[in-house]
Amino acid sequence: QKALLSGSSQWEGGAPDVLTRMSSEGHTCASEMAADSGSSSLQLPCVFSPKSRQYLALCAQDGRLRIWNTDSKTLHQEYVPSAHLSATCICIAWGPCRIVKEGPQRKKRKSEAGQVEEKADLLAMGTAAGSVLIYSTAKGALHCTLDGGHSGGVNCVQWHPEDTLLYSGSDDTNIVEWDLQTGKARSKWKADRAAVTSLCVSPDGKLLLSAGQIIKMWDLDTKEVYRKFTGHSTAVTTLRFATTRPPDSNGLYFLSGAAHDRLLSVWQVREDGKDKNSVVSFTLTDEPQHIDLVTSNSKEEALRLAVVCKDGQLHLFEHFLNGPCKKPLSPSCTVQMSDTKDSPVPIPLLAAALGVDTRTVMLAYGNHLQPVMEKVEINTAERHICLTRDVQTSLSLSMETAVSKVKTPIVNTKSRVLVPGLPGHQAPVKGASQGSEKRKKDTDTKEVGSMSLTRTSLQTDNFAVLLVQGLESSDASILNKVFQTRKEMVIKKTVARLPLPAVLPLVEEVSIILMVRWLKAVLMHHTSYLASLPDLVTQLGVLYHMIESRVKMFHKLTKLHGKLYLLMTQVGVLMYRNEPSLCLLSVFKCLDCDVSMNWVVGVA
């Protein structure tokens, strides 16, 4: 396995071919599997429960919240929000562990009185509709709903160390502090000019980090900015405190990661305020998708970090935080997974949780609909590790075991759900009575894929959804409808929400007509993805030659434009004077035609 990754000379015969196939096909397979699991520009949330890591909570493409038991490898609970088709879950966060009362219990003996176990119970979910749902795993039902705080989608939720307070950041650029005892907002303030994409509360509960493109540190008592940190060119998606030391001792550190960025930056909060630049950076192979860390409590204790990237790889870091470090740090160990076939195919990792032991890591891999959870021991002395697993066997075993506490909603048997992987496209076909079915026979229907659905049933107010539909079905009418828009902001948002598998078809479609606005938006938002493609030259070669030919023709077209402008001006003046013969003569002169005046007068 080590030789497969490093290309060691121990392999003779056919092994280098396998390695070549893995390297050339790996990105395609990983992207295809990511597309199958619904990953797009909006990542599907996936979080382990704190402390014991007993549960894994995730929201899949169908909008349902599923909680898996990592010990028994079975589905523990399933919850469908009532508005899950129109209010997609964007982010989830576990609350602090607390003492949970699960129904009537027998009286405990005196010897058992002190043995009270705290469990992970509450789970906060931020939705695209601007509401925050609080789910209780102890009740197996919705605990409460926090409404009225945001006018845009909730991008991040973060718990206070006291489980009665919750913070949420939204597209409306505001941060809301919620009181769970009353279910209402305690305070609300504007955080940034751009959308708030990430939040993090300090271990002592006194400071709050928020980020859009600028990272701000807030004093939670006064709700005023304590510090500002700049250094990311894209939206910050990850914020985590790396130490538990107070800020007045120069020992408080936190880390940040941004979209389309292959570096994790570590910032030091200095007492003198000279903390404009990051002090340490960790190199990654792709954008960070899931991060778990063991905080450092002193200078003698190292920070342990596990980062799962968007390409499905796990990187492990260990570093002593003690001032700046000039060179970016490489991972001490990189973990990949593949299946057991003759031609190895990568298996994407979804999340990872560090154990108490430095060698133990809890992994979740596969797809979001049914992940596989496994606790493995990793030899961190090895720089590269490849784990081979038979995913089909693991899935079949986990399916056969009994499922407990599964909350199944009542669904109409005639309903169907479309899940192509974009929010806004997940629309059910409502089952109707026999009388309404007769009326619906006369309405116009439209083919989407292989299903015939009524036009009113699809939420096609989203340009990204329409564009994906048009690219998948090669429907010229849908593509023309989308491409006719000239609003720069609409084009940018549409391109930003496209899933990665749809980027190349869009480039090919844009290359045919050479639509500059759309091409500019694609190059701005998806440059890192296009640069990672091995056959980029062949994909963009046609576009390059077309642009080059247009540039060569530009000088001639400019001359023609000048002649036409002169011609139209003269024609306009002569027509105004009612002199058609002179008008025709000027036209032929501009066109370099040698004609006589008598012929022109005769024609006039």
Coordinates of C-alpha atoms in Angstrom, one line a residue:
Q1 CA 0.0 0.0 0.0
K2 CA 2.9 2.4 0.8
A3 CA 4.5 1.5 -2.5
L4 CA 1.2 2.2 -4.3
L5 CA 1.2 5.8 -3.1
S6 CA 4.9 6.5 -3.3
G7 CA 5.7 4.7 -6.5
S8 CA 8.4 2.6 -4.9
S9 CA 10.8 0.6 -7.0
Q10 CA 9.6 -2.6 -5.2
W11 CA 6.7 -2.8 -7.7
E12 CA 7.7 -4.5 -10.9
G13 CA 5.7 -5.5 -13.9
G14 CA 2.1 -4.1 -13.8
A15 CA 2.2 -2.0 -10.6
P16 CA 3.3 1.3 -12.2
D17 CA 0.3 1.1 -14.5
V18 CA -2.0 0.8 -11.5
L19 CA -0.3 3.8 -10.0
T20 CA -0.6 5.8 -13.2
R21 CA -4.3 4.9 -13.5
M22 CA -4.8 5.9 -9.9
S23 CA -3.1 9.3 -10.4
S24 CA -4.8 10.0 -13.7
E25 CA -8.3 8.7 -12.8
G26 CA -8.2 9.6 -9.1
H27 CA -9.4 13.1 -9.4
T28 CA -12.1 12.2 -11.8
C29 CA -13.3 9.3 -9.7
A30 CA -13.2 11.4 -6.5
S31 CA -15.1 14.3 -8.2
E32 CA -17.7 11.8 -9.5
M33 CA -18.1 10.3 -6.1
A34 CA -18.3 13.7 -4.6
A35 CA -21.0 14.6 -7.1
D36 CA -22.9 11.4 -6.3
S37 CA -22.8 12.3 -2.6
G38 CA -24.2 15.7 -3.4
S39 CA -21.2 17.9 -2.8
S40 CA -21.4 21.2 -4.5
S41 CA -20.4 24.7 -3.7
L42 CA -22.6 24.3 -0.7
Q43 CA -21.0 21.5 1.4
L44 CA -23.2 19.0 3.1
P45 CA -22.8 19.3 6.9
C46 CA -21.3 16.3 8.8
V47 CA -20.3 16.6 12.5
F48 CA -19.3 14.1 15.3
S49 CA -20.8 14.6 18.7
P50 CA -18.4 16.1 21.4
K51 CA -16.4 14.2 24.0
S52 CA -17.4 10.5 23.5
R53 CA -17.9 10.8 19.7
Q54 CA -20.8 8.4 20.1
Y55 CA -22.9 10.0 17.3
L56 CA -22.4 11.3 13.8
A57 CA -24.9 13.8 12.6
L58 CA -25.3 14.7 8.9
C59 CA -27.7 16.1 6.4
A60 CA -27.8 14.3 3.1
Q61 CA -29.1 15.3 -0.3
D62 CA -32.7 14.4 0.6
G63 CA -32.8 17.1 3.3
R64 CA -33.1 14.7 6.2
L65 CA -31.1 14.8 9.4
R66 CA -29.7 11.4 10.2
I67 CA -27.9 10.6 13.5
W68 CA -25.7 7.4 13.3
N69 CA -24.4 5.5 16.3
T70 CA -20.6 5.1 15.9
D71 CA -20.4 2.2 18.4
S72 CA -23.1 0.0 16.8
K73 CA -22.6 1.4 13.2
T74 CA -26.4 1.7 12.9
L75 CA -28.9 4.5 12.3
H76 CA -29.9 5.9 15.6
Q77 CA -32.4 8.6 14.6
E78 CA -33.8 10.2 11.5
Y79 CA -35.7 13.5 11.4
V80 CA -37.3 15.3 8.4
P81 CA -37.9 19.0 9.0
S82 CA -41.3 20.1 7.9
A83 CA -39.9 22.6 5.4
H84 CA -36.9 20.6 4.3
L85 CA -37.7 20.9 0.6
S86 CA -37.8 24.7 0.6
A87 CA -35.4 25.4 3.5
T88 CA -32.3 23.3 3.0
C89 CA -30.1 22.6 6.0
I90 CA -26.8 24.5 5.5
C91 CA -25.0 23.9 8.8
I92 CA -25.3 21.9 12.0
A93 CA -23.6 22.1 15.3
W94 CA -23.7 19.9 18.5
G95 CA -24.4 21.6 21.8
P96 CA -22.3 21.1 24.9
C97 CA -22.8 17.7 26.7
R98 CA -25.4 17.9 29.5
I99 CA -27.3 15.7 31.9
V100 CA -30.3 14.3 30.0
K101 CA -33.5 12.9 31.5
E102 CA -34.9 10.2 29.3
G103 CA -38.4 9.5 30.5
P104 CA -39.3 7.9 33.9
Q105 CA -36.4 6.2 35.6
R106 CA -36.0 4.2 38.7
K107 CA -34.6 5.7 41.9
K108 CA -30.8 5.4 42.0
R109 CA -29.0 4.0 44.9
K110 CA -26.6 6.1 47.0
S111 CA -23.6 4.4 45.4
E112 CA -24.9 5.4 42.0
A113 CA -25.9 9.0 42.9
G114 CA -22.5 10.5 42.0
Q115 CA -22.3 8.6 38.7
V116 CA -24.2 11.1 36.5
E117 CA -23.1 11.0 32.9
E118 CA -23.4 14.0 30.6
K119 CA -24.5 13.2 27.0
A120 CA -24.7 15.0 23.7
D121 CA -28.3 16.0 23.3
L122 CA -29.1 19.3 21.5
L123 CA -28.3 19.8 17.8
A124 CA -28.7 23.2 16.1
M125 CA -29.5 23.3 12.3
G126 CA -29.2 26.5 10.3
T127 CA -31.5 26.6 7.2
A128 CA -31.6 28.5 3.9
A129 CA -34.9 30.1 5.0
G130 CA -33.2 32.0 7.8
S131 CA -34.5 29.9 10.8
V132 CA -32.6 27.8 13.3
L133 CA -34.0 24.4 14.3
I134 CA -33.0 22.9 17.7
Y135 CA -33.3 19.1 17.7
S136 CA -33.1 16.9 20.8
T137 CA -31.6 13.4 20.5
A138 CA -33.0 12.5 23.9
K139 CA -36.6 13.3 22.9
G140 CA -36.1 12.2 19.2
A141 CA -38.0 15.3 18.2
L142 CA -37.7 19.0 17.5
H143 CA -36.9 20.9 20.7
C144 CA -37.7 24.4 19.4
T145 CA -37.5 26.7 16.4
L146 CA -35.8 30.1 16.4
D147 CA -37.5 32.4 13.9
G148 CA -37.4 36.1 13.1
G149 CA -33.8 36.8 13.6
H150 CA -32.5 36.6 10.0
S151 CA -33.7 37.7 6.6
G152 CA -31.2 35.5 4.7
G153 CA -30.0 32.0 4.9
V154 CA -28.1 30.9 8.1
N155 CA -24.5 30.0 7.1
C156 CA -23.1 29.1 10.6
V157 CA -24.3 28.3 14.1
Q158 CA -22.1 28.1 17.2
W159 CA -22.9 27.2 20.8
H160 CA -21.8 29.1 23.9
P161 CA -20.1 26.9 26.5
E162 CA -23.3 27.4 28.5
D163 CA -25.9 25.4 26.6
T164 CA -28.6 28.1 26.9
L165 CA -26.9 30.5 24.4
L166 CA -26.5 30.1 20.7
Y167 CA -25.0 32.4 18.0
S168 CA -25.9 32.3 14.3
G169 CA -24.5 34.2 11.2
S170 CA -26.4 34.8 8.0
D171 CA -26.3 36.2 4.5
D172 CA -28.0 39.3 5.9
T173 CA -24.5 40.2 7.4
N174 CA -25.9 40.0 11.0
I175 CA -25.1 37.9 14.0
V176 CA -27.9 36.9 16.4
E177 CA -27.5 35.8 20.0
W178 CA -30.3 33.4 20.9
D179 CA -31.6 32.5 24.3
L180 CA -32.9 28.9 24.2
Q181 CA -34.8 29.3 27.5
T182 CA -37.1 31.9 25.9
G183 CA -36.7 30.9 22.3
K184 CA -36.1 34.5 21.3
A185 CA -33.2 36.7 20.2
R186 CA -31.3 38.4 23.0
S187 CA -29.3 40.7 20.8
K188 CA -28.5 41.3 17.1
W189 CA -25.8 43.3 15.5
K190 CA -24.2 43.9 12.1
A191 CA -21.0 42.0 11.7
D192 CA -19.7 42.8 8.3
R193 CA -20.5 44.3 4.9
A194 CA -20.5 40.7 3.4
A195 CA -22.3 37.6 4.5
V196 CA -21.2 36.0 7.8
T197 CA -19.8 32.6 6.8
S198 CA -18.2 31.3 10.0
L199 CA -18.4 31.7 13.8
C200 CA -16.5 30.4 16.8
V201 CA -16.8 31.0 20.6
S202 CA -13.7 31.0 22.8
P203 CA -13.4 28.2 25.4
D204 CA -14.0 30.7 28.2
G205 CA -17.1 32.1 26.5
K206 CA -15.9 35.7 26.5
L207 CA -14.8 36.2 22.9
L208 CA -16.5 35.4 19.5
L209 CA -14.8 35.1 16.2
S210 CA -16.8 36.0 13.1
A211 CA -15.8 36.0 9.4
G212 CA -16.9 36.9 5.9
Q213 CA -13.7 37.9 4.2
I214 CA -12.4 39.8 7.2
I215 CA -12.0 38.0 10.6
K216 CA -13.3 40.0 13.6
M217 CA -12.9 39.1 17.2
W218 CA -15.8 40.4 19.4
D219 CA -16.1 41.0 23.1
L220 CA -19.4 39.3 24.0
D221 CA -20.0 41.5 27.0
T222 CA -20.0 44.8 25.0
K223 CA -20.6 43.4 21.5
E224 CA -17.7 45.5 20.3
V225 CA -14.8 44.6 18.0
Y226 CA -11.7 43.5 19.9
R227 CA -9.4 42.8 17.0
K228 CA -9.5 42.5 13.2
F229 CA -7.5 40.0 11.0
T230 CA -7.2 40.2 7.2
G231 CA -5.4 37.8 4.9
H232 CA -8.0 35.7 3.0
S233 CA -9.1 36.7 -0.5
T234 CA -12.2 34.4 -0.4
A235 CA -15.0 33.8 2.2
V236 CA -13.7 32.2 5.4
T237 CA -15.4 28.8 6.0
T238 CA -13.6 27.6 9.1
L239 CA -12.7 29.2 12.4
R240 CA -11.4 27.3 15.5
F241 CA -9.7 28.3 18.7
A242 CA -6.4 26.4 19.0
T243 CA -5.5 27.2 22.6
T244 CA -7.4 27.9 25.9
R245 CA -5.0 30.5 27.2
P246 CA -6.2 34.1 27.9
P247 CA -5.6 36.8 25.3
D248 CA -3.6 39.0 27.6
S249 CA -0.7 36.4 27.8
N250 CA 0.2 36.4 24.0
G251 CA -0.8 32.7 24.2
L252 CA -4.2 32.8 22.5
Y253 CA -4.2 31.3 19.0
F254 CA -6.9 30.4 16.5
L255 CA -6.9 29.0 12.9
S256 CA -8.9 29.9 9.8
G257 CA -9.6 28.3 6.4
A258 CA -11.2 29.8 3.4
A259 CA -13.0 28.6 0.3
H260 CA -10.8 27.5 -2.6
D261 CA -7.8 27.9 -0.3
R262 CA -5.2 25.2 0.3
L263 CA -3.8 26.7 3.4
L264 CA -4.9 26.8 7.0
S265 CA -3.7 29.9 8.7
V266 CA -2.9 30.2 12.4
W267 CA -3.2 33.7 14.1
Q268 CA -1.8 34.8 17.4
V269 CA -3.7 37.4 19.5
R270 CA -0.9 39.5 20.8
E271 CA -1.2 41.8 23.8
D272 CA 0.5 44.7 21.9
G273 CA -2.0 44.4 19.0
K274 CA 0.8 43.6 16.4
D275 CA -1.1 40.6 15.0
K276 CA -1.8 41.6 11.4
N277 CA -0.3 38.6 9.8
S278 CA -0.7 34.8 10.4
V279 CA 2.1 33.2 12.3
V280 CA 1.8 29.6 11.0
S281 CA 0.2 28.0 8.0
F282 CA -0.6 24.4 7.3
T283 CA -0.5 23.1 3.6
L284 CA -3.4 21.1 2.3
T285 CA -4.3 19.3 -1.0
D286 CA -7.7 21.0 -1.3
E287 CA -10.2 23.2 0.5
P288 CA -10.8 22.1 4.1
Q289 CA -14.1 20.4 4.6
H290 CA -14.1 19.1 8.1
I291 CA -11.7 20.0 11.0
D292 CA -11.1 18.4 14.4
L293 CA -8.5 19.5 16.9
V294 CA -7.2 18.9 20.4
T295 CA -6.4 22.3 21.9
S296 CA -3.1 23.2 23.4
N297 CA -3.4 24.3 27.1
S298 CA 0.3 25.3 27.5
K299 CA 3.4 26.0 25.5
E300 CA 4.7 22.5 26.3
E301 CA 1.6 20.8 24.8
A302 CA 1.3 20.4 21.1
L303 CA -1.7 21.2 19.0
R304 CA -3.1 18.1 17.3
L305 CA -5.1 18.7 14.1
A306 CA -7.1 16.5 11.7
V307 CA -8.3 18.0 8.4
V308 CA -10.5 16.3 5.9
C309 CA -10.2 18.1 2.5
K310 CA -12.7 18.4 -0.3
D311 CA -10.8 15.8 -2.3
G312 CA -11.5 13.2 0.3
Q313 CA -8.0 13.0 1.9
L314 CA -7.2 13.3 5.7
H315 CA -4.2 15.3 6.8
L316 CA -2.8 15.0 10.4
F317 CA -0.7 17.8 11.9
E318 CA 1.1 18.2 15.3
H319 CA 2.8 21.5 16.1
F320 CA 3.9 23.4 19.2
L321 CA 2.4 26.9 19.0
N322 CA 5.1 29.3 20.2
G323 CA 5.4 32.3 17.9
P324 CA 5.8 32.6 14.2
C325 CA 7.0 30.0 11.8
K326 CA 8.2 31.2 8.3
K327 CA 7.7 28.1 6.2
P328 CA 4.3 26.4 5.7
L329 CA 4.1 23.1 7.6
S330 CA 3.4 19.9 5.7
P331 CA 1.2 17.2 7.3
S332 CA 2.9 14.7 9.5
C333 CA 0.7 12.0 8.0
T334 CA -1.7 11.8 5.0
V335 CA -4.5 9.1 4.9
Q336 CA -6.4 8.0 1.8
M337 CA -8.9 5.3 1.3
S338 CA -9.6 3.1 -1.7
D339 CA -11.6 0.0 -2.5
T340 CA -10.3 -3.5 -3.1
K341 CA -10.8 -3.8 -6.8
D342 CA -8.1 -4.5 -9.4
S343 CA -8.2 -0.8 -10.5
P344 CA -8.2 1.0 -7.1
V345 CA -10.9 3.7 -6.9
P346 CA -10.6 6.4 -4.1
I347 CA -13.2 6.4 -1.3
P348 CA -13.9 9.9 -0.1
L349 CA -13.5 10.6 3.6
L350 CA -16.3 12.7 5.1
A351 CA -15.1 13.5 8.6
A352 CA -12.5 12.5 11.2
A353 CA -12.4 12.8 15.0
L354 CA -9.2 12.6 17.0
G355 CA -9.2 10.2 20.0
V356 CA -7.5 10.5 23.4
D357 CA -4.7 8.3 22.1
T358 CA -2.5 10.0 19.5
R359 CA -2.8 7.0 17.2
T360 CA -6.6 6.5 17.3
V361 CA -8.8 8.3 14.8
M362 CA -12.6 7.9 14.2
L363 CA -13.3 8.0 10.4
A364 CA -16.5 8.5 8.5
Y365 CA -16.3 7.7 4.8
G366 CA -18.4 6.7 1.8
N367 CA -21.5 8.8 1.0
H368 CA -23.8 11.0 3.1
L369 CA -26.8 8.9 2.6
Q370 CA -25.2 5.9 4.4
P371 CA -21.7 6.6 5.7
V372 CA -19.4 4.0 7.1
M373 CA -17.9 4.7 10.5
E374 CA -14.7 3.1 11.8
K375 CA -12.2 3.6 14.5
V376 CA -8.7 3.0 13.2
E377 CA -5.1 3.1 14.6
I378 CA -2.8 5.1 12.4
N379 CA 1.0 4.9 12.5
T380 CA 1.8 8.6 12.3
A381 CA 5.5 7.7 11.7
E382 CA 4.4 6.9 8.1
R383 CA 4.1 10.0 5.9
H384 CA 1.5 8.4 3.5
I385 CA -1.0 5.7 4.4
C386 CA -3.6 4.1 2.1
L387 CA -6.4 2.1 3.7
T388 CA -8.3 -0.4 1.5
R389 CA -11.9 -1.2 2.4
D390 CA -14.7 -3.1 0.7
V391 CA -17.5 -0.5 1.0
Q392 CA -20.2 -2.7 -0.4
T393 CA -19.7 -5.3 2.3
S394 CA -19.6 -2.7 5.0
L395 CA -22.9 -1.2 3.7
S396 CA -24.7 -4.5 3.5
L397 CA -23.6 -5.4 7.1
S398 CA -24.8 -2.1 8.5
M399 CA -28.1 -2.4 6.7
E400 CA -28.9 -5.9 8.1
T401 CA -28.5 -4.8 11.7
A402 CA -31.6 -3.6 13.6
V403 CA -32.4 0.1 13.5
S404 CA -33.6 1.7 16.7
K405 CA -35.3 5.0 17.4
V406 CA -35.9 5.9 13.8
K407 CA -38.4 8.7 13.4
T408 CA -40.1 8.1 10.0
P409 CA -42.4 10.9 8.8
I410 CA -45.8 10.3 7.3
V411 CA -45.4 10.7 3.5
N412 CA -48.0 10.6 0.8
T413 CA -47.5 7.3 -1.2
K414 CA -48.0 9.2 -4.5
S415 CA -45.2 11.7 -3.9
R416 CA -41.8 11.7 -5.5
V417 CA -38.8 13.8 -4.7
L418 CA -36.2 15.1 -7.2
V419 CA -32.7 15.4 -5.7
P420 CA -30.1 16.5 -8.4
G421 CA -27.9 18.1 -5.7
L422 CA -28.8 21.8 -5.6
P423 CA -30.9 23.6 -3.0
G424 CA -34.1 25.0 -4.5
H425 CA -34.5 22.0 -6.9
Q426 CA -35.8 19.6 -4.2
A427 CA -39.5 19.8 -4.9
P428 CA -42.1 17.1 -4.3
V429 CA -44.9 16.2 -6.7
K430 CA -47.9 16.5 -4.5
G431 CA -50.3 13.6 -4.6
A432 CA -53.8 14.7 -5.6
S433 CA -57.3 13.3 -5.4
Q434 CA -59.1 11.7 -8.3
G435 CA -61.1 14.9 -9.1
S436 CA -58.0 17.1 -9.2
E437 CA -56.2 14.4 -11.3
K438 CA -58.8 14.8 -14.1
R439 CA -58.2 18.6 -14.1
K440 CA -54.5 18.1 -14.2
K441 CA -54.7 16.0 -17.4
D442 CA -55.4 19.2 -19.4
T443 CA -52.5 21.2 -18.0
D444 CA -49.2 21.5 -19.9
T445 CA -46.4 19.1 -18.8
K446 CA -42.7 19.3 -19.2
E447 CA -40.2 16.5 -19.4
V448 CA -37.4 16.8 -16.9
G449 CA -35.0 13.9 -17.3
S450 CA -37.1 10.8 -17.5
M451 CA -40.0 12.0 -15.3
S452 CA -43.1 13.9 -16.6
L453 CA -43.9 16.6 -14.0
T454 CA -46.2 19.6 -14.0
R455 CA -44.6 22.9 -14.4
T456 CA -46.0 24.2 -11.1
S457 CA -44.4 21.5 -9.1
L458 CA -40.8 22.5 -9.8
Q459 CA -39.2 25.4 -8.0
T460 CA -37.4 26.8 -11.0
D461 CA -36.9 30.3 -9.6
N462 CA -33.2 29.4 -9.2
F463 CA -31.0 30.1 -12.3
A464 CA -28.4 27.6 -11.1
V465 CA -31.1 24.9 -11.1
L466 CA -32.2 25.8 -14.6
L467 CA -28.7 25.9 -15.9
V468 CA -27.9 22.5 -14.5
Q469 CA -31.1 21.2 -16.1
G470 CA -30.2 22.7 -19.4
L471 CA -26.6 21.3 -19.4
E472 CA -27.7 17.8 -18.4
S473 CA -30.5 17.6 -20.9
S474 CA -28.9 19.8 -23.6
D475 CA -32.1 21.7 -23.9
A476 CA -31.5 24.9 -26.0
S477 CA -34.6 26.6 -24.8
I478 CA -33.6 26.4 -21.1
L479 CA -30.0 27.4 -21.8
N480 CA -31.2 30.4 -23.9
K481 CA -33.5 31.5 -21.1
V482 CA -30.6 31.5 -18.6
F483 CA -28.0 33.0 -21.0
Q484 CA -30.2 35.9 -21.9
T485 CA -29.7 37.6 -18.5
R486 CA -27.2 40.5 -18.5
K487 CA -27.1 41.2 -14.8
E488 CA -23.6 40.7 -13.5
M489 CA -24.7 39.8 -10.0
V490 CA -27.1 37.2 -11.2
I491 CA -24.5 35.6 -13.4
K492 CA -21.9 35.6 -10.5
K493 CA -24.3 34.0 -8.1
T494 CA -25.4 31.4 -10.6
V495 CA -21.9 30.3 -11.5
A496 CA -20.9 30.3 -7.8
R497 CA -23.7 27.8 -6.9
L498 CA -22.9 25.4 -9.7
P499 CA -21.7 22.0 -8.7
L500 CA -18.2 21.1 -10.0
P501 CA -19.3 18.5 -12.5
A502 CA -21.3 21.1 -14.3
V503 CA -18.4 23.6 -14.7
L504 CA -16.7 22.0 -17.8
P505 CA -20.1 21.5 -19.7
L506 CA -20.8 25.2 -19.0
V507 CA -17.3 26.2 -20.4
E508 CA -17.9 24.2 -23.5
E509 CA -21.4 25.7 -24.0
V510 CA -20.1 29.2 -23.4
S511 CA -17.2 28.6 -25.8
I512 CA -19.6 28.0 -28.7
I513 CA -21.1 31.5 -28.5
L514 CA -18.2 33.1 -26.6
M515 CA -20.3 34.9 -23.9
V516 CA -17.7 37.0 -22.1
R517 CA -19.7 37.7 -19.0
W518 CA -20.3 34.0 -18.2
L519 CA -16.7 33.1 -19.1
K520 CA -15.4 35.8 -16.8
A521 CA -17.6 34.6 -13.9
V522 CA -16.5 30.9 -14.4
L523 CA -12.8 31.9 -14.4
M524 CA -13.2 34.0 -11.3
H525 CA -15.1 31.4 -9.2
H526 CA -13.7 28.0 -10.5
T527 CA -10.1 28.8 -11.4
S528 CA -8.7 26.4 -8.8
Y529 CA -10.9 23.5 -10.0
L530 CA -10.0 24.2 -13.7
A531 CA -6.3 24.3 -12.8
S532 CA -6.4 20.9 -11.1
L533 CA -7.7 19.2 -14.3
P534 CA -5.0 17.2 -16.1
D535 CA -6.5 17.8 -19.6
L536 CA -7.1 21.5 -19.2
V537 CA -5.3 22.4 -22.4
T538 CA -7.5 20.3 -24.6
Q539 CA -10.7 21.5 -22.8
L540 CA -9.8 25.2 -23.2
G541 CA -7.9 24.9 -26.5
V542 CA -11.0 25.7 -28.7
L543 CA -11.8 28.7 -26.5
Y544 CA -8.2 30.0 -26.8
H545 CA -8.1 29.8 -30.6
M546 CA -11.5 31.5 -30.8
I547 CA -10.4 34.4 -28.7
E548 CA -7.1 34.6 -30.7
S549 CA -9.1 34.8 -34.1
R550 CA -11.4 37.4 -32.6
V551 CA -8.4 39.5 -31.6
K552 CA -6.9 39.3 -35.1
M553 CA -10.2 40.4 -36.6
F554 CA -10.6 43.3 -34.2
H555 CA -8.6 45.8 -36.2
K556 CA -10.5 45.1 -39.4
L557 CA -13.8 45.3 -37.6
T558 CA -12.8 48.6 -36.1
K559 CA -12.2 50.0 -39.6
L560 CA -15.5 48.7 -40.9
H561 CA -17.2 50.2 -37.9
G562 CA -15.8 53.6 -38.8
K563 CA -16.9 53.3 -42.4
L564 CA -20.4 52.3 -41.4
Y565 CA -20.7 55.1 -38.9
L566 CA -19.5 57.6 -41.6
L567 CA -21.9 56.1 -44.1
M568 CA -24.9 56.3 -41.8
T569 CA -24.2 59.9 -40.9
Q570 CA -24.0 61.0 -44.5
V571 CA -27.2 59.0 -45.5
G572 CA -29.0 60.6 -42.6
V573 CA -28.1 64.1 -43.6
L574 CA -28.9 63.6 -47.3
M575 CA -32.2 61.9 -46.6
Y576 CA -33.0 64.9 -44.3
R577 CA -32.3 67.2 -47.3
N578 CA -34.4 65.0 -49.6
E579 CA -31.5 64.3 -52.0
P580 CA -31.7 60.5 -52.8
S581 CA -29.3 60.6 -55.8
L582 CA -26.5 62.2 -53.7
C583 CA -27.4 59.7 -50.9
L584 CA -26.8 56.7 -53.2
L585 CA -23.6 58.2 -54.6
S586 CA -22.2 58.7 -51.1
V587 CA -23.1 55.1 -50.3
F588 CA -21.2 53.8 -53.4
K589 CA -18.2 56.0 -52.7
C590 CA -18.0 54.6 -49.1
L591 CA -18.1 51.2 -50.6
D592 CA -15.3 52.1 -53.1
C593 CA -17.6 51.5 -56.2
D594 CA -16.9 53.3 -59.5
V595 CA -20.2 54.4 -60.9
S596 CA -21.4 57.4 -63.1
M597 CA -23.6 60.2 -61.9
N598 CA -26.2 59.6 -64.7
W599 CA -26.6 55.9 -63.6
V600 CA -27.1 57.0 -60.0
V601 CA -29.7 59.6 -61.0
G602 CA -31.5 57.0 -63.0
V603 CA -31.6 54.6 -60.1
A604 CA -32.7 57.4 -57.8

